[in-house]
Short mmCIF file of C-alpha atoms in Angstrom, two decimals:
data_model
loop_
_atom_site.label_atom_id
_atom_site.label_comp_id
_atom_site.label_asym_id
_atom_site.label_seq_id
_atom_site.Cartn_x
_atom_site.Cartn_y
_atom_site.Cartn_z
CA UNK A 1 119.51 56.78 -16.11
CA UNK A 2 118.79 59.35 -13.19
CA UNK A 3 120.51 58.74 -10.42
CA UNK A 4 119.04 58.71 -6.72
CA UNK A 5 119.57 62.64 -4.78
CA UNK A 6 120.74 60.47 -1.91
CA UNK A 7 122.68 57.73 -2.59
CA UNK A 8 123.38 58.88 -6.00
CA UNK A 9 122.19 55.18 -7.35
CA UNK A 10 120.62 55.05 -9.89
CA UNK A 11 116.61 54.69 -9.86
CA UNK A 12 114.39 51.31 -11.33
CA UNK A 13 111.59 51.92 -13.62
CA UNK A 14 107.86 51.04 -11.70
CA UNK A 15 105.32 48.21 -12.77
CA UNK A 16 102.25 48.21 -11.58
CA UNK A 17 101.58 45.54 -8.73
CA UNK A 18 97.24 44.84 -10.75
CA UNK A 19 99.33 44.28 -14.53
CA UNK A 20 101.71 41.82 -13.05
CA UNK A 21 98.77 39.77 -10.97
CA UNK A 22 96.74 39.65 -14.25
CA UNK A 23 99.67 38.50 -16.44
CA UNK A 24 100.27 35.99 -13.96
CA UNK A 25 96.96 34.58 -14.03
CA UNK A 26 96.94 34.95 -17.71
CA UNK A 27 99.85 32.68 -18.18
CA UNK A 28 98.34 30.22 -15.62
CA UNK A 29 95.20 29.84 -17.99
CA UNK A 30 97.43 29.74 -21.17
CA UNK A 31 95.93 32.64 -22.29
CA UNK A 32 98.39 35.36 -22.18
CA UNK A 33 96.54 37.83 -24.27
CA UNK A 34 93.07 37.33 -22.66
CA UNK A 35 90.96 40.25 -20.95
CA UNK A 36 89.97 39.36 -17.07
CA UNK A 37 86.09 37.70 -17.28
CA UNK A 38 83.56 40.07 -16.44
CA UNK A 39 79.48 39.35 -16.66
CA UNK A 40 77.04 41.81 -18.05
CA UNK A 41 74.08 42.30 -16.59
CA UNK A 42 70.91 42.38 -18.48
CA UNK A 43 68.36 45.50 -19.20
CA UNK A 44 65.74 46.13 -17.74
CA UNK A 45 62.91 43.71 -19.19
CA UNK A 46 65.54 41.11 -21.02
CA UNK A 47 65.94 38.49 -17.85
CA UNK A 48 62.17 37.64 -17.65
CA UNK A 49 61.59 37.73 -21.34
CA UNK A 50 64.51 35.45 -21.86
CA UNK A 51 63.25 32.69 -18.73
CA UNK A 52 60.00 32.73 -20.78
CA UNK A 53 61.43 32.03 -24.14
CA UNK A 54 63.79 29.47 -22.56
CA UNK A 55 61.06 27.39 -20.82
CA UNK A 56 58.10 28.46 -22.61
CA UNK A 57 55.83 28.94 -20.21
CA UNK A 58 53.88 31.88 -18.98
CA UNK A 59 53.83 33.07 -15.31
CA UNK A 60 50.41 32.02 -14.92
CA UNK A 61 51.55 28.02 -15.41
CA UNK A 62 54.31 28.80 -13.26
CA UNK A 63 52.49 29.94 -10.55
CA UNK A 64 50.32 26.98 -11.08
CA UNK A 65 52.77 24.19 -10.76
CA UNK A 66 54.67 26.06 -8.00
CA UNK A 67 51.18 26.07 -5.22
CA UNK A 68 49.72 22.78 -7.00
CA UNK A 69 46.83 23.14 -9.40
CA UNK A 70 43.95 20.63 -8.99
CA UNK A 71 43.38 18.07 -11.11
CA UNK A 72 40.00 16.03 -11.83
CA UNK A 73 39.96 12.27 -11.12
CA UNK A 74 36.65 10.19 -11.34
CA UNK A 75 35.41 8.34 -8.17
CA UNK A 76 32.90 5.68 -7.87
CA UNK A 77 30.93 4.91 -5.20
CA UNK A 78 29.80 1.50 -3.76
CA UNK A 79 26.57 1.81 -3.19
CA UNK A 80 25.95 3.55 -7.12
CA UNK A 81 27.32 3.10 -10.43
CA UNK A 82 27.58 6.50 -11.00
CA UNK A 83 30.85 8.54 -11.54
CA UNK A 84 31.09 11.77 -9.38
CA UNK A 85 34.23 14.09 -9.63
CA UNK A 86 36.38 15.06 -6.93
CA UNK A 87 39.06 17.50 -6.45
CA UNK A 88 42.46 15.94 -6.32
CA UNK A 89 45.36 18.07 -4.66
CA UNK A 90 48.26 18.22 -6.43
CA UNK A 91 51.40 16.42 -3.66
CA UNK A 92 53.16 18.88 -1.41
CA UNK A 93 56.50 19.79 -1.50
CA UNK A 94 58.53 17.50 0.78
CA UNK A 95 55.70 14.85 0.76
CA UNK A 96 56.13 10.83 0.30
CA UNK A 97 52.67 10.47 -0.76
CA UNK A 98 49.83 12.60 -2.33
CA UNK A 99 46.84 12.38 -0.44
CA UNK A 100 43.61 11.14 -2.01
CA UNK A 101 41.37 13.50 -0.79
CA UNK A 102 41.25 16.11 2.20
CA UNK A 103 39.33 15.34 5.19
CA UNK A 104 36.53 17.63 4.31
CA UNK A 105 35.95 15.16 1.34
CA UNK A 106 36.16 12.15 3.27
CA UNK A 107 33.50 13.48 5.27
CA UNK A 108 31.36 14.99 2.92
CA UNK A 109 31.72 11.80 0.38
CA UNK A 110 31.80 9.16 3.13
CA UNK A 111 33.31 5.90 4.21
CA UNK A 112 34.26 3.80 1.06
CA UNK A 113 34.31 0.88 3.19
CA UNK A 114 30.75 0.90 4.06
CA UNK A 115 29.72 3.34 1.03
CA UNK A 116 27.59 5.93 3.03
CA UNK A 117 28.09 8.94 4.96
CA UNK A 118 29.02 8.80 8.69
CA UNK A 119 26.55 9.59 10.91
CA UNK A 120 23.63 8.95 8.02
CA UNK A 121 21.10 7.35 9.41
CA UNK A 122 19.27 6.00 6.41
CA UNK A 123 20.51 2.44 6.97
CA UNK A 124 20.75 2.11 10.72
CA UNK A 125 18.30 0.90 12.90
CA UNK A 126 15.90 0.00 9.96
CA UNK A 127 14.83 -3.06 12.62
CA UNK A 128 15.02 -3.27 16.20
CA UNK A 129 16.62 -6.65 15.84
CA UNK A 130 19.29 -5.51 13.94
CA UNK A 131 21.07 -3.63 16.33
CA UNK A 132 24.27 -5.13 17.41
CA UNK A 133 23.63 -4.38 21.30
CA UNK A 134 20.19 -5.82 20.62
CA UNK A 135 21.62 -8.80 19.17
CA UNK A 136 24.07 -9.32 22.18
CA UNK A 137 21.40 -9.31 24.72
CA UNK A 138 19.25 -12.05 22.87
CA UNK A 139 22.37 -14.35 22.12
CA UNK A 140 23.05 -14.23 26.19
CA UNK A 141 19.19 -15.25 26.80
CA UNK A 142 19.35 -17.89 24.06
CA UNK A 143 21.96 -19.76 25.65
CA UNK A 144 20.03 -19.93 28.95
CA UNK A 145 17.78 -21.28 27.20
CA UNK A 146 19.86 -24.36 25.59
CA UNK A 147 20.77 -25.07 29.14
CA UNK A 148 19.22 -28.22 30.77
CA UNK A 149 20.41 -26.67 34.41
CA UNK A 150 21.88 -23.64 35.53
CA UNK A 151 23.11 -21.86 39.38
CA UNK A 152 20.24 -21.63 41.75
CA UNK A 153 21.72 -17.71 42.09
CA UNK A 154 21.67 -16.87 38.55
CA UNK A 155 18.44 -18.77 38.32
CA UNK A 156 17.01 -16.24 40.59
CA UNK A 157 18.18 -13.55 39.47
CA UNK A 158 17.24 -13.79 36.16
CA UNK A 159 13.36 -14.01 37.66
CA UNK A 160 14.12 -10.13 38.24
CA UNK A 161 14.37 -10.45 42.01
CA UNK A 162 17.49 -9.30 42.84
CA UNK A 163 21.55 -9.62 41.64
CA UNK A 164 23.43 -12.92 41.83
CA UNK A 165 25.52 -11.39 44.80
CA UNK A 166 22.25 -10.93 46.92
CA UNK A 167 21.08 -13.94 45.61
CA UNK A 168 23.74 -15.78 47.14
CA UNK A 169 22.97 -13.94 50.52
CA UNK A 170 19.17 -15.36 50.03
CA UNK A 171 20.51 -18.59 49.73
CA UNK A 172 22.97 -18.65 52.78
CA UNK A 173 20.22 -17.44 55.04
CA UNK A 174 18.01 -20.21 53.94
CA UNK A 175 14.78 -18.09 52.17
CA UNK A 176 14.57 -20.29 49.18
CA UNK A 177 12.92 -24.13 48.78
CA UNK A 178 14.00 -26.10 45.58
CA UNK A 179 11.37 -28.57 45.59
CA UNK A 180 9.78 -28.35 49.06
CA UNK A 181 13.59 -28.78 50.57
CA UNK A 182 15.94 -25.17 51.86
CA UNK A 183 18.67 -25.13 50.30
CA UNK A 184 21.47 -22.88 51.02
CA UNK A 185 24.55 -24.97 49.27
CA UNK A 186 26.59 -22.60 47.00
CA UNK A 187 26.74 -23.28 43.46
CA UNK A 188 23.68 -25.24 43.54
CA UNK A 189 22.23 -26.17 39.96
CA UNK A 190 19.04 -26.08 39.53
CA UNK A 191 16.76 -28.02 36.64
CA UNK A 192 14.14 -26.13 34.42
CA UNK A 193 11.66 -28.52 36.19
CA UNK A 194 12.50 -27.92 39.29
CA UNK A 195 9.84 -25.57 41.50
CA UNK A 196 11.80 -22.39 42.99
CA UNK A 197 10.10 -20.55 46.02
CA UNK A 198 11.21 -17.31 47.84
CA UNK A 199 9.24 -15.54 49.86
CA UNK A 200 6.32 -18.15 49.57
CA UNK A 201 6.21 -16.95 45.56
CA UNK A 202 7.21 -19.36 42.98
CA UNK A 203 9.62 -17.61 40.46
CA UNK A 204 10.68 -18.64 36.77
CA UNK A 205 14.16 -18.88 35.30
CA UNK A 206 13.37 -16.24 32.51
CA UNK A 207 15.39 -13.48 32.24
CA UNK A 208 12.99 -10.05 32.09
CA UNK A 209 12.62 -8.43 28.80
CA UNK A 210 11.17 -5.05 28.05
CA UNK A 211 10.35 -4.38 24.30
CA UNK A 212 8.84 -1.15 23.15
CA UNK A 213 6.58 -1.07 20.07
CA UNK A 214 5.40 1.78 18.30
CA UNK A 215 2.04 0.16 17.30
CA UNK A 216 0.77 1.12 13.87
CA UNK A 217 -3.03 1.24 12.92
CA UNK A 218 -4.96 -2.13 12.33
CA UNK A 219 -3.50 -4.40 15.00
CA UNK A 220 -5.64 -5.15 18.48
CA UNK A 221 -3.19 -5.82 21.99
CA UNK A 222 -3.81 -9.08 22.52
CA UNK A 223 -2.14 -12.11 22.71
CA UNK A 224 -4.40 -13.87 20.44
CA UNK A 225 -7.65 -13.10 18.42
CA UNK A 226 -10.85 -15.27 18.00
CA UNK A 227 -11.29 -13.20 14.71
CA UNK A 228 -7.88 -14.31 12.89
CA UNK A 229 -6.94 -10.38 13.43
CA UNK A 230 -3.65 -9.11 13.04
CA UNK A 231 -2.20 -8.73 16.70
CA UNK A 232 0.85 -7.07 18.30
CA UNK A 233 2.71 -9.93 18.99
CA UNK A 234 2.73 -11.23 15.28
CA UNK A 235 5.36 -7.05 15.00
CA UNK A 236 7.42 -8.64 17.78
CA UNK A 237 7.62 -12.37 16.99
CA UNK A 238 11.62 -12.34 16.92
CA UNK A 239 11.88 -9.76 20.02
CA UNK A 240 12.61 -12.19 22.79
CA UNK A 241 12.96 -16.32 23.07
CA UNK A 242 10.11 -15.56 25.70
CA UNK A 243 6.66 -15.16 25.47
CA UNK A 244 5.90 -11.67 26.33
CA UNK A 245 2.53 -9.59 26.85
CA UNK A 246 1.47 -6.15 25.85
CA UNK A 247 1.31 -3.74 29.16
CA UNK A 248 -1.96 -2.48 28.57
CA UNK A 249 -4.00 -1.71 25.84
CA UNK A 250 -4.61 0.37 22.93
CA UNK A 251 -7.26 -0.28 20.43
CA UNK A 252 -6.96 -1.34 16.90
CA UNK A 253 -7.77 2.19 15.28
CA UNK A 254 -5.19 3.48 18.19
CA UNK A 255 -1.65 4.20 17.04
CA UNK A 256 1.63 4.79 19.39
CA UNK A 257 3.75 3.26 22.06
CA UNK A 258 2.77 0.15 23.86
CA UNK A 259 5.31 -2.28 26.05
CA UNK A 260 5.19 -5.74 25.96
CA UNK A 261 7.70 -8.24 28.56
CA UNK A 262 7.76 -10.98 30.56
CA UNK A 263 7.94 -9.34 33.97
CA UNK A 264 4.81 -10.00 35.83
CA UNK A 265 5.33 -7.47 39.21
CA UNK A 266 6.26 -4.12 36.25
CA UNK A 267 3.27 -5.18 34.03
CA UNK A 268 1.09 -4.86 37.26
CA UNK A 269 3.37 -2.32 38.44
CA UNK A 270 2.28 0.21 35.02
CA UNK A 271 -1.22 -0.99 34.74
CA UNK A 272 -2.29 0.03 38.52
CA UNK A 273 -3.54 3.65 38.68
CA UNK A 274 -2.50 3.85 42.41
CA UNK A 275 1.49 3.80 40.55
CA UNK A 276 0.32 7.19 38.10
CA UNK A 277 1.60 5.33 34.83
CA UNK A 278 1.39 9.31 32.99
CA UNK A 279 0.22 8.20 29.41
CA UNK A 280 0.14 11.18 26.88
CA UNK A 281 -2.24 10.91 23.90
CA UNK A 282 -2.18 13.24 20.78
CA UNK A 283 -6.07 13.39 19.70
CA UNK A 284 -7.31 14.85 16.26
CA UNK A 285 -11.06 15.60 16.61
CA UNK A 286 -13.41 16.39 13.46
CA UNK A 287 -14.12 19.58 14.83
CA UNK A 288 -12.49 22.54 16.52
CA UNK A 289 -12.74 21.93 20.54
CA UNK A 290 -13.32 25.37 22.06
CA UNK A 291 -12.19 26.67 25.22
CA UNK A 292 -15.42 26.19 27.64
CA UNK A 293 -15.34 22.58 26.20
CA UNK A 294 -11.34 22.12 27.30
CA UNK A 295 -12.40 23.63 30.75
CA UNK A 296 -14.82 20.84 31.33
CA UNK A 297 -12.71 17.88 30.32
CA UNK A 298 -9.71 19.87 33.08
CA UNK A 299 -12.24 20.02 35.91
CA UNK A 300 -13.54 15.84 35.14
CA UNK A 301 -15.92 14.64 33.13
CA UNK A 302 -18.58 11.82 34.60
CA UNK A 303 -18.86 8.95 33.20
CA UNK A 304 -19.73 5.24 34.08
CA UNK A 305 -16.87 4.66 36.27
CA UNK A 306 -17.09 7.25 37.41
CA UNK A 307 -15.56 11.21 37.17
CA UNK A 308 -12.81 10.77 34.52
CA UNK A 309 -10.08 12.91 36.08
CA UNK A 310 -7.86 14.44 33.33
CA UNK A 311 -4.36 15.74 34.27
CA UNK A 312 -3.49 17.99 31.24
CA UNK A 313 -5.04 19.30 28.55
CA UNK A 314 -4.01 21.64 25.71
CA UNK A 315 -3.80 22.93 22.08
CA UNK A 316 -1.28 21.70 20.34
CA UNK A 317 1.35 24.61 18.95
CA UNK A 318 1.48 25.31 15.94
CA UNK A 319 -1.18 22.72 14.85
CA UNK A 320 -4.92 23.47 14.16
CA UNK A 321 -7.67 23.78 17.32
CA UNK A 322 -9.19 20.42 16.56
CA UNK A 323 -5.60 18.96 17.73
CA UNK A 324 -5.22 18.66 21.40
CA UNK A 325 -2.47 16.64 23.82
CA UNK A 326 -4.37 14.95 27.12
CA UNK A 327 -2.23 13.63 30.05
CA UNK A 328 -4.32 11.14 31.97
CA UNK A 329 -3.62 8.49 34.16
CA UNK A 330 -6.49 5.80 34.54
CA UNK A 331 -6.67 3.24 32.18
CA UNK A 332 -10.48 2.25 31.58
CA UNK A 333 -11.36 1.29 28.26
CA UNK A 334 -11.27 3.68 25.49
CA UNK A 335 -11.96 6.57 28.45
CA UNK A 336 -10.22 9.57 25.76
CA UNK A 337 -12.82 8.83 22.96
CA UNK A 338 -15.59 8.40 25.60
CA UNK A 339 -14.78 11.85 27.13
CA UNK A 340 -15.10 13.55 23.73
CA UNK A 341 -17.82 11.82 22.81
CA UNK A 342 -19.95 13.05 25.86
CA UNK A 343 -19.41 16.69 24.26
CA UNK A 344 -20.35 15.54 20.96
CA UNK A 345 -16.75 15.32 19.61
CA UNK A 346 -15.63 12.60 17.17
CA UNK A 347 -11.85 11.11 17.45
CA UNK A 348 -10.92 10.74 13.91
CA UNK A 349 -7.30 9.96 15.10
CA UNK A 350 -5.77 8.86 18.46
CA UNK A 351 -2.12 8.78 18.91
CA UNK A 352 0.01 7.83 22.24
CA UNK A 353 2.84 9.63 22.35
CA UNK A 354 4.22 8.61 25.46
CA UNK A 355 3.50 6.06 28.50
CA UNK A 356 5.29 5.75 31.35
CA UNK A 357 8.20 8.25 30.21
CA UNK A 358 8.73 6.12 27.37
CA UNK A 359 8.11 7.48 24.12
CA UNK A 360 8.51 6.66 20.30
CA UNK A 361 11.30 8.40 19.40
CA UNK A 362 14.16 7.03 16.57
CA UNK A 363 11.42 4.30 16.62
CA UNK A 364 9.07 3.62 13.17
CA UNK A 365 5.55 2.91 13.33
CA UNK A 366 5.54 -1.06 13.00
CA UNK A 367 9.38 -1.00 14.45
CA UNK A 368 10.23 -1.86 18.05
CA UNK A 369 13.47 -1.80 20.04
CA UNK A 370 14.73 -3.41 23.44
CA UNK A 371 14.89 -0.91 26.54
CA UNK A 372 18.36 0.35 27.49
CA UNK A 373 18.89 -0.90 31.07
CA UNK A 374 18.43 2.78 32.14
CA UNK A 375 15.02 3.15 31.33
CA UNK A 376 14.28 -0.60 33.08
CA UNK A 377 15.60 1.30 36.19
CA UNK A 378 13.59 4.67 35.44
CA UNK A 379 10.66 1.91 35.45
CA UNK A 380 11.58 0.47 38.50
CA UNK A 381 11.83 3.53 40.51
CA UNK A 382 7.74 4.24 39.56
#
């Protein structure tokens, strides 16, 4: 045993500090004789190789069922029997619920409550009558009717005079006679018998209704017909509780837009030419019209009225040179074919477009519609 130079003990043999730490883990795990744990790490190529063997799937499927691969999933439609596919998406990750279909198929498919498109307008507005706004305004005048009395203020202002607020400053200041007597009680009810006077005019209970019909070929404008002939008022039978009459004419061979209501002061309101009712006609002559021709019918053409004063006239664009569009304003009888006939044109068709800055539009020929109380004021202002 050597012996320590300085204090001449002697010296301990060294152990490693890393052997004793192992063996004392060793004896912890009850085995003494076991080497420490150590992982090898695969080659290059193994790990992926071994994932795919393990789950046996490629990376494509993987990939797939990772971003959600669509699925197909028949859909049937209410209004058909017929199966269409859609795509289904596959649910997201953190999701309670897969969705059906994306928004862009909701739209593009439609409403399966009402099994059409929105905004398709194949099954809307097929009938004037049919319109729910429509519908509204003829249930309030229905129940008017059903009425045996109603407010002397309402009563006048459903004659078109005025509101029921100024109606009830009519009253107060004694300008209207129920029966020969003034009567300026509020609230006062009124019979449908009764005789109503204001401003020395007798006046009717009935609410004003405006219907615009877009007349088709083979019906005359009248009320009635001698002849048993199909009329206007047999398109607009369910248009309004109230007997109303065509503003107007058009012939029977004439096609287009033609109002019909109740309201006596717009009906000779329109039909006056002092008021310039602008009615635009789309003709179709059986011949080209040349220019010298149009220049005549623009500076009047005389006949037994009188000079027939034209406002507008023009070729149609992009149609042929036998199709024109007049703007006129007088109303004699059938004054457009007249004024081609005087320079030896024939009207094969006549079409009225517009009248009275109403025209046909969303409307079918044979259809009619209600006006929207803006237009009723557009009239009024005339």
């Amino acid at each position: 045993m050597s012996r320590d130079n300085n204090s001449g003990r002697p010296k301990k043999p060294r152990s490693s500090t890393r052997n004793n730490a192992d063996s004392s883990r060793a004896s912890k795990s009850g085995n003494s004789g076991a080497k420490p744990f150590k992982k090898s790490f695969p080659k290059a190529g193994e790990r992926n190789s071994d994932s795919r063997k393990s789950t046996g799937t490629s990376y494509q499927d993987r990939m797939d069922k990772k971003f959600g691969k669509t699925e197909q999933t028949d859909f049937v439609t209410n209004s058909s029997e017929e199966r269409k596919t859609f795509a289904k998406s596959a649910p997201k990750r953190g999701g309670s619920r897969p969705n059906t279909f994306d928004t862009r198929d909701k739209y593009e498919r439609g409403s399966l409550k009402y099994g059409r498109r929105p905004g398709s307008g194949d099954d809307r507005n097929q009938d004037g009558a049919k319109s729910f706004v429509q519908k509204r305004r003829l249930n309030k005048i229905e129940k008017d009717i059903h009425k045996d009395t109603i407010r002397l203020n309402k009563y006048i202002a459903n004659s078109g005079i005025c509101s029921r607020r100024e109606a009830d400053e009519l009253i107060t200041q004694g300008l209207v006679e129920v029966n020969g007597k003034v009567v300026t009680e509020m609230g006062y009810q009124v019979q449908k018998t009764d005789k109503v006077i204001f401003d020395g005019q007798n006046i009717t209970p009935e609410k004003p209704v405006y219907v615009l019909l877009n007349k088709p070929k083979g019906y005359i404008s009248t009320t009635k017909d001698d002849k048993a002939r199909k009329t206007v008022m047999d398109l607009v039978a369910n248009a309004s509780p109230y007997r109303v009459f065509p503003v107007g004419r058009l012939d029977r061979s004439t096609t287009g837009v033609i109002l019909l209501t109740n309201d006596g002061h717009m009906t000779k309101k329109l039909t006056h030419p002092s008021f310039d009712a602008k009615k635009i006609y789309h003709v179709t002559l059986d011949k080209k019209l040349t220019h010298e021709d149009m220049k005549l019918i623009a500076e009047g053409i005389r006949l037994d009225e009188g000079v027939a004063v034209v406002d507008q006239i023009s070729f149609i664009e992009g149609k042929p040179k036998n199709e024109v569009g007049i703007e006129i304003h007088i109303g004699w009888n059938r004054v457009i074919r007249r004024i081609f006939q005087r320079l030896g044109y024939e009207v094969e068709a006549l079409d009225r477009v517009m009248f009275a800055g109403l025209t046909k539009k969303n409307i079918k020929r044979g259809h009619w519609r209600i006006l929207t109380e803006q237009e009723v004021n557009n009239l009024k202002m005339l």
